[in-house]
């Protein structure tokens, strides 16, 4: 479809722009390609060139979503978008995360079809036209490029990576309505309306945006798959860290029980369990090993446990709001210890009160632990790891 931009009376005074605009033919793109980037300087131009070749027969645009890359990616994006109107980018500052980058990228576009892919050339752009045709045929909402169909492939993955990927897939199949071969794929094409069915319920946790979309959309999406071969990364480094395993479980948990228990609370409680272990170890070492007076040993054990909990929570539970630098960490630690000490007093208070009312020792103890944990979680998420307000 070809349209001319219509100018209203209000535009009259800006003569120069108007002349430029009047001559501009505006062809809205059929496909918006969303590409999250983090330090991909050497891959950006190449992927735009490949998109140009692969999608030569279509109208398209590409939107890069960059989380403040430090390697010069943004300069390349800037130059590219000045020379090619099909290239745009979103620059996010103080933010991280592939899933939320994709979501915000999609929301910044308006074409009927939206593709998502990586920047590192591991995803084969040559299958995009097949995916577009599949959507145009009309009997599905989302087309996933799969590494695990006959004709697809993962190149030279290690045994370990294959095993992990298989476990993740099995877990996904437990919760997914459609048993697709590659629910972990980061390469897919969907209708905008399909994304809109999911967008308000997305967890936006970590890497697995496709799974997030499939699990959030109501009613379920009709999925179709096309095979492709996953290539080795051309240039730059993979950003996958071991933390993605935790993020993956958090996503599944959130999708299954998130409406009842916040997944962050579960991680916080597990870390708390680790803290109990630290407490007991330090207590044993000081009291049994070094013969310290019990109360002194107990005080040091409690401090050690709180310090341990603070740093582990800062790294895992609240990694998205992580405190960095001496003063933020020092004041965060202090606030954390004060709040958890109040939690401990509440814990002991509730447990003793219940015990006095003839509750069994273990029920009274558990109730105390629960109240303490909820208090610690609620107050530290409010005061220690405040949501950044930018
Ligand atoms: N904006 C932004 N923010 N981009 C990011 C971030 C981030 O925090 N982390 C990674 N990226 C970008 C990378 O620059 C790259 O373009 C893309 O996201 C994927 O990152 P990789 O580090 O290359 O991930 P991968 O290859 O291990 O995994 C990808 O491919 C798998 C197979 O399709 C992901 O897409 C997985 O979800 C997918 O399973
Ligand atoms: Mn990659």
Coordinates of C-alpha atoms and ligand atoms in Angstrom, one line a residue:
X1 CA 0.0 0.0 0.0
X2 CA 1.3 3.4 -0.9
X3 CA 0.2 6.6 0.9
X4 CA 1.2 10.2 0.9
X5 CA 1.6 12.0 4.1
X6 CA -1.2 14.6 4.5
X7 CA -0.3 17.9 5.9
X8 CA -2.7 19.9 8.0
X9 CA -3.0 23.7 8.2
X10 CA -1.0 23.6 11.4
X11 CA 2.1 22.4 9.5
X12 CA 2.2 25.5 7.2
X13 CA 4.8 27.6 9.0
X14 CA 7.5 25.0 8.7
X15 CA 8.1 25.4 5.0
X16 CA 11.3 23.6 4.7
X17 CA 10.2 20.4 6.4
X18 CA 7.0 20.5 4.6
X19 CA 8.6 20.5 1.2
X20 CA 10.6 17.5 2.2
X21 CA 7.6 15.7 3.6
X22 CA 5.4 16.4 0.6
X23 CA 7.7 14.5 -1.6
X24 CA 8.0 11.5 0.7
X25 CA 6.3 8.4 -0.2
X26 CA 5.4 6.5 2.9
X27 CA 5.2 2.8 2.7
X28 CA 4.3 1.2 6.1
X29 CA 6.3 -1.9 6.8
X30 CA 4.7 -5.3 6.9
X31 CA 7.4 -6.7 9.2
X32 CA 9.1 -5.1 12.1
X33 CA 12.2 -7.0 13.2
X34 CA 13.2 -6.5 16.9
X35 CA 16.8 -7.2 17.8
X36 CA 18.1 -6.8 21.4
X37 CA 21.7 -5.8 21.5
X38 CA 24.4 -5.7 24.2
X39 CA 27.9 -5.1 22.8
X40 CA 27.3 -6.3 19.3
X41 CA 29.3 -3.6 17.5
X42 CA 30.8 -5.9 14.9
X43 CA 27.5 -7.7 14.0
X44 CA 25.0 -4.8 13.5
X45 CA 25.9 -3.8 10.0
X46 CA 26.1 -7.3 8.8
X47 CA 22.7 -8.2 10.1
X48 CA 21.0 -5.2 8.5
X49 CA 22.7 -6.2 5.2
X50 CA 21.4 -9.7 5.5
X51 CA 17.9 -8.6 6.4
X52 CA 18.0 -6.4 3.3
X53 CA 18.8 -9.4 1.1
X54 CA 16.5 -11.9 2.8
X55 CA 13.5 -9.5 2.9
X56 CA 14.1 -7.9 -0.5
X57 CA 10.5 -8.7 -1.6
X58 CA 8.8 -7.2 1.6
X59 CA 8.5 -3.9 3.3
X60 CA 10.3 -4.1 6.6
X61 CA 12.0 -2.1 9.4
X62 CA 14.4 -3.1 12.1
X63 CA 14.4 -1.8 15.7
X64 CA 17.4 -2.5 17.8
X65 CA 17.0 -2.3 21.6
X66 CA 20.3 -1.5 23.2
X67 CA 21.1 -1.6 26.9
X68 CA 23.7 1.1 26.8
X69 CA 26.5 -1.0 25.2
X70 CA 29.9 0.2 26.0
X71 CA 31.7 -1.1 22.9
X72 CA 30.5 1.5 20.3
X73 CA 27.4 -0.4 19.2
X74 CA 25.4 2.7 19.7
X75 CA 27.6 4.8 17.4
X76 CA 27.1 2.2 14.6
X77 CA 23.3 2.2 15.3
X78 CA 23.3 6.0 15.2
X79 CA 25.1 6.1 11.8
X80 CA 23.0 3.3 10.3
X81 CA 19.7 4.9 11.3
X82 CA 20.9 8.2 9.8
X83 CA 21.5 6.5 6.5
X84 CA 18.7 4.0 6.3
X85 CA 15.2 4.9 7.2
X86 CA 14.3 1.3 7.8
X87 CA 16.7 1.2 10.8
X88 CA 15.7 2.5 14.2
X89 CA 16.9 1.9 17.7
X90 CA 15.9 2.3 21.3
X91 CA 18.6 3.2 23.8
X92 CA 17.9 2.1 27.4
X93 CA 19.9 3.4 30.2
X94 CA 20.2 1.7 33.6
X95 CA 18.3 -1.3 32.4
X96 CA 19.2 -4.9 31.6
X97 CA 17.4 -7.9 30.2
X98 CA 16.7 -9.5 26.9
X99 CA 13.0 -10.2 27.5
X100 CA 12.1 -6.7 28.6
X101 CA 14.2 -5.3 25.7
X102 CA 12.2 -7.3 23.2
X103 CA 8.9 -6.3 24.8
X104 CA 9.7 -2.6 24.6
X105 CA 11.0 -3.0 21.1
X106 CA 7.8 -4.6 20.0
X107 CA 5.7 -1.9 21.7
X108 CA 7.6 0.8 19.8
X109 CA 6.4 -0.5 16.4
X110 CA 3.0 -0.8 14.6
X111 CA 3.4 -3.3 11.8
X112 CA 1.1 -6.3 11.6
X113 CA 4.0 -8.8 11.8
X114 CA 6.8 -8.7 14.3
X115 CA 9.9 -10.8 14.2
X116 CA 12.4 -11.3 17.1
X117 CA 15.9 -12.4 16.6
X118 CA 19.5 -12.2 18.0
X119 CA 22.1 -9.9 16.6
X120 CA 25.0 -12.4 16.5
X121 CA 24.0 -14.0 13.2
X122 CA 23.3 -17.3 14.9
X123 CA 19.7 -17.1 13.6
X124 CA 19.5 -17.6 9.9
X125 CA 17.6 -14.7 8.4
X126 CA 17.1 -16.7 5.1
X127 CA 14.2 -18.5 6.7
X128 CA 12.3 -15.2 7.5
X129 CA 10.4 -15.2 4.1
X130 CA 9.2 -18.7 4.8
X131 CA 8.0 -17.6 8.2
X132 CA 6.2 -14.5 6.7
X133 CA 4.4 -16.8 4.2
X134 CA 3.4 -19.1 6.9
X135 CA 1.7 -16.2 8.8
X136 CA 0.1 -14.9 5.7
X137 CA -1.5 -18.3 5.1
X138 CA -3.5 -17.4 8.1
X139 CA -3.9 -20.5 10.2
X140 CA -1.4 -19.7 12.9
X141 CA -0.5 -16.7 15.2
X142 CA 3.2 -17.3 15.7
X143 CA 5.9 -19.0 13.7
X144 CA 8.9 -20.4 15.6
X145 CA 12.2 -21.1 13.9
X146 CA 13.2 -24.4 15.4
X147 CA 16.6 -26.0 15.8
X148 CA 15.1 -29.4 16.7
X149 CA 13.0 -30.4 13.8
X150 CA 14.3 -32.7 11.2
X151 CA 16.3 -30.4 8.9
X152 CA 17.0 -28.1 11.8
X153 CA 20.2 -28.2 13.9
X154 CA 22.3 -26.7 16.6
X155 CA 25.7 -26.9 15.0
X156 CA 28.5 -28.1 17.3
X157 CA 27.0 -27.9 20.8
X158 CA 28.7 -29.6 23.7
X159 CA 27.0 -32.7 25.3
X160 CA 26.4 -30.6 28.4
X161 CA 24.6 -27.8 26.5
X162 CA 22.5 -30.3 24.7
X163 CA 21.6 -32.0 27.9
X164 CA 20.6 -28.8 29.7
X165 CA 18.6 -27.6 26.7
X166 CA 16.7 -30.9 26.7
X167 CA 15.9 -30.7 30.4
X168 CA 14.7 -27.1 29.9
X169 CA 12.5 -28.3 27.0
X170 CA 11.0 -31.1 29.1
X171 CA 10.1 -28.6 31.8
X172 CA 8.6 -26.3 29.3
X173 CA 6.4 -29.1 27.9
X174 CA 5.0 -29.7 31.4
X175 CA 3.4 -26.2 31.4
X176 CA 2.9 -25.6 27.6
X177 CA -0.3 -26.3 25.8
X178 CA 1.4 -26.9 22.5
X179 CA 4.3 -29.3 22.6
X180 CA 6.5 -27.5 20.1
X181 CA 10.0 -28.8 19.4
X182 CA 11.9 -25.6 20.3
X183 CA 10.1 -23.6 23.1
X184 CA 13.5 -22.0 24.0
X185 CA 14.0 -20.5 20.6
X186 CA 14.9 -16.8 20.5
X187 CA 13.9 -16.5 16.8
X188 CA 10.2 -16.2 15.9
X189 CA 7.6 -14.2 13.9
X190 CA 4.2 -13.3 15.3
X191 CA 1.1 -11.3 14.6
X192 CA 0.9 -8.1 16.6
X193 CA -2.5 -9.2 17.8
X194 CA -0.9 -12.4 19.2
X195 CA 1.6 -10.3 21.2
X196 CA -1.1 -8.0 22.5
X197 CA -2.9 -11.1 23.9
X198 CA 0.1 -11.7 26.1
X199 CA 1.8 -8.3 26.8
X200 CA 0.0 -7.4 30.0
X201 CA 0.8 -10.7 31.7
X202 CA 4.4 -11.1 30.6
X203 CA 6.9 -11.9 33.4
X204 CA 9.7 -10.3 31.4
X205 CA 12.1 -12.4 33.4
X206 CA 15.5 -13.2 31.8
X207 CA 16.0 -14.8 28.4
X208 CA 13.0 -16.9 27.4
X209 CA 10.7 -14.3 25.9
X210 CA 9.0 -16.8 23.5
X211 CA 8.0 -19.1 26.3
X212 CA 6.8 -16.1 28.3
X213 CA 4.6 -15.1 25.4
X214 CA 3.2 -18.6 24.9
X215 CA 2.5 -19.0 28.6
X216 CA 0.9 -15.6 29.0
X217 CA -1.4 -15.4 26.0
X218 CA -5.1 -16.0 26.6
X219 CA -6.5 -17.7 24.6
X220 CA -3.5 -19.9 23.7
X221 CA -1.7 -19.0 20.5
X222 CA -1.7 -21.3 17.4
X223 CA 1.9 -22.1 16.9
X224 CA 3.7 -23.3 13.7
X225 CA 7.4 -24.2 13.4
X226 CA 10.0 -24.0 10.6
X227 CA 13.4 -25.7 10.8
X228 CA 16.7 -23.8 10.7
X229 CA 20.3 -24.5 11.7
X230 CA 21.7 -22.5 14.7
X231 CA 25.1 -21.2 13.7
X232 CA 28.1 -20.5 15.8
X233 CA 28.3 -16.9 17.1
X234 CA 30.1 -14.8 14.4
X235 CA 31.7 -12.1 16.6
X236 CA 31.4 -10.8 20.1
X237 CA 30.6 -12.7 23.2
X238 CA 27.5 -14.6 24.5
X239 CA 25.8 -12.9 27.4
X240 CA 24.4 -16.1 28.8
X241 CA 25.5 -16.5 32.4
X242 CA 24.7 -19.3 34.8
X243 CA 22.1 -17.0 36.3
X244 CA 19.8 -17.8 33.3
X245 CA 19.0 -21.2 35.0
X246 CA 17.6 -19.4 38.0
X247 CA 15.7 -16.9 35.7
X248 CA 14.3 -19.9 33.9
X249 CA 12.9 -21.5 37.0
X250 CA 11.6 -18.1 38.2
X251 CA 9.7 -17.7 34.9
X252 CA 8.1 -21.2 35.1
X253 CA 7.2 -20.6 38.8
X254 CA 5.8 -17.2 38.1
X255 CA 3.6 -18.6 35.3
X256 CA 2.4 -21.5 37.4
X257 CA 1.9 -20.0 40.9
X258 CA 2.9 -16.3 40.5
X259 CA -0.7 -15.2 41.1
X260 CA -0.4 -16.8 44.6
X261 CA 3.2 -16.5 45.7
X262 CA 5.6 -14.0 44.2
X263 CA 8.6 -16.0 42.8
X264 CA 11.0 -13.4 44.3
X265 CA 9.7 -14.3 47.8
X266 CA 10.6 -18.0 47.1
X267 CA 14.1 -17.1 46.1
X268 CA 14.4 -14.8 49.1
X269 CA 13.3 -17.7 51.4
X270 CA 15.7 -20.2 49.8
X271 CA 18.5 -17.7 50.4
X272 CA 17.2 -17.4 54.0
X273 CA 17.5 -21.1 54.4
X274 CA 21.2 -20.8 53.3
X275 CA 21.5 -18.1 56.0
X276 CA 20.3 -20.6 58.7
X277 CA 23.1 -22.9 57.6
X278 CA 25.7 -20.2 57.8
X279 CA 24.3 -19.3 61.2
X280 CA 24.7 -22.9 62.5
X281 CA 28.2 -23.3 61.1
X282 CA 29.5 -20.1 62.6
X283 CA 27.8 -20.9 66.0
X284 CA 29.3 -24.4 66.0
X285 CA 32.8 -23.0 65.0
X286 CA 32.8 -20.3 67.7
X287 CA 31.1 -22.1 70.5
X288 CA 32.3 -25.7 70.0
X289 CA 35.5 -25.0 68.2
X290 CA 36.9 -21.9 69.9
X291 CA 35.0 -22.2 73.1
X292 CA 33.3 -18.8 72.9
X293 CA 30.5 -18.0 75.4
X294 CA 27.2 -19.1 73.8
X295 CA 25.6 -15.7 73.7
X296 CA 28.6 -14.1 72.1
X297 CA 28.8 -16.9 69.5
X298 CA 25.1 -16.6 68.8
X299 CA 25.4 -12.8 68.2
X300 CA 28.3 -13.3 65.7
X301 CA 26.5 -16.2 64.0
X302 CA 23.4 -14.0 63.5
X303 CA 25.5 -11.2 62.1
X304 CA 27.4 -13.6 59.8
X305 CA 24.1 -15.0 58.5
X306 CA 22.6 -11.5 57.8
X307 CA 25.7 -10.4 56.0
X308 CA 25.7 -13.6 53.9
X309 CA 22.0 -13.2 53.2
X310 CA 22.5 -9.5 52.2
X311 CA 25.2 -10.3 49.6
X312 CA 23.5 -13.4 48.1
X313 CA 20.2 -11.5 47.8
X314 CA 22.0 -8.6 46.3
X315 CA 23.5 -10.9 43.7
X316 CA 20.5 -13.2 43.0
X317 CA 17.1 -12.2 44.3
X318 CA 17.5 -8.5 43.6
X319 CA 20.0 -8.7 40.7
X320 CA 17.8 -6.3 38.7
X321 CA 18.0 -3.7 41.5
X322 CA 21.5 -4.7 42.5
X323 CA 23.3 -2.2 44.8
X324 CA 26.8 -1.3 43.6
X325 CA 29.6 1.0 44.9
X326 CA 30.8 1.3 48.5
X327 CA 28.1 3.7 50.0
X328 CA 25.0 2.1 48.4
X329 CA 26.3 -1.4 49.6
X330 CA 27.3 -0.2 53.0
X331 CA 24.0 1.6 53.7
X332 CA 22.0 -1.2 52.2
X333 CA 23.7 -3.7 54.4
X334 CA 23.0 -1.6 57.5
X335 CA 19.4 -1.1 56.7
X336 CA 19.1 -4.8 55.9
X337 CA 20.5 -5.8 59.2
X338 CA 18.3 -3.5 61.2
X339 CA 15.2 -4.7 59.4
X340 CA 16.1 -8.4 59.8
X341 CA 16.8 -7.9 63.5
X342 CA 13.2 -6.5 63.9
X343 CA 12.1 -9.6 61.9
X344 CA 13.9 -11.8 64.3
X345 CA 12.3 -10.1 67.3
X346 CA 8.9 -10.6 65.6
X347 CA 9.7 -14.2 64.9
X348 CA 10.6 -15.0 68.5
X349 CA 7.6 -13.0 69.8
X350 CA 5.0 -14.7 67.6
X351 CA 6.5 -18.2 68.3
X352 CA 6.5 -17.6 72.1
X353 CA 3.0 -16.2 72.1
X354 CA 1.6 -19.2 70.2
X355 CA 3.6 -21.6 72.4
X356 CA 2.1 -20.1 75.5
X357 CA -1.4 -20.7 74.0
X358 CA -0.6 -24.4 73.8
X359 CA 0.4 -24.7 70.2
X360 CA 2.8 -27.5 69.5
X361 CA 6.5 -26.3 69.6
X362 CA 7.0 -26.9 65.9
X363 CA 3.8 -25.1 64.7
X364 CA 4.7 -22.2 66.9
X365 CA 8.2 -22.2 65.6
X366 CA 7.1 -22.4 61.9
X367 CA 4.6 -19.6 62.4
X368 CA 7.4 -17.4 63.8
X369 CA 9.7 -18.2 60.9
X370 CA 6.9 -17.4 58.4
X371 CA 6.0 -14.1 59.9
X372 CA 9.7 -13.2 60.2
X373 CA 10.3 -14.2 56.6
X374 CA 7.4 -12.2 55.3
X375 CA 8.4 -9.1 57.3
X376 CA 12.0 -9.4 56.1
X377 CA 10.9 -9.8 52.5
X378 CA 8.4 -7.0 52.5
X379 CA 10.5 -4.4 54.3
X380 CA 13.8 -5.1 52.6
X381 CA 12.2 -5.0 49.2
X382 CA 10.7 -1.6 50.2
X383 CA 13.8 -0.1 51.9
X384 CA 16.9 -2.0 51.0
X385 CA 16.3 -2.7 47.3
X386 CA 14.0 0.1 46.4
X387 CA 12.7 0.0 42.8
X388 CA 14.9 2.4 40.9
X389 CA 12.8 5.5 40.0
X390 CA 14.1 6.5 36.7
Ligands
LIG1 N1 19.2 -5.2 25.1 C1 19.8 -6.3 25.6 N2 19.9 -6.4 27.0 N3 20.2 -7.2 24.8 C2 20.8 -8.3 25.3 C3 20.9 -8.5 26.7 C4 20.4 -7.5 27.6 O1 20.5 -7.6 28.8 N4 21.5 -9.8 26.9 C5 21.7 -10.3 25.7 N5 21.3 -9.4 24.7 C6 21.3 -9.6 23.2 C7 22.6 -10.0 22.6 O2 23.3 -8.9 22.2 C8 22.2 -10.8 21.4 O3 21.8 -10.1 20.3 C9 20.9 -11.5 21.9 O4 20.4 -10.7 23.0 C10 21.1 -13.0 22.4 O5 22.2 -13.0 23.4 P1 23.3 -14.1 23.4 O6 24.2 -13.9 24.5 O7 23.8 -14.3 22.0 O8 22.3 -15.4 23.8 P2 22.4 -16.9 23.3 O9 22.8 -17.0 21.9 O10 23.1 -17.7 24.2 O11 20.8 -17.3 23.4 C11 19.9 -16.8 22.5 O12 19.6 -17.7 21.5 C12 18.9 -18.9 22.0 C13 18.5 -19.8 20.8 O13 17.7 -19.1 19.9 C14 18.6 -16.3 23.2 O14 17.8 -15.7 22.2 C15 17.9 -17.5 23.8 O15 16.7 -17.1 24.3 C16 17.7 -18.5 22.7 O16 17.2 -19.7 23.4
LIG2 MN1 23.7 -15.9 20.7

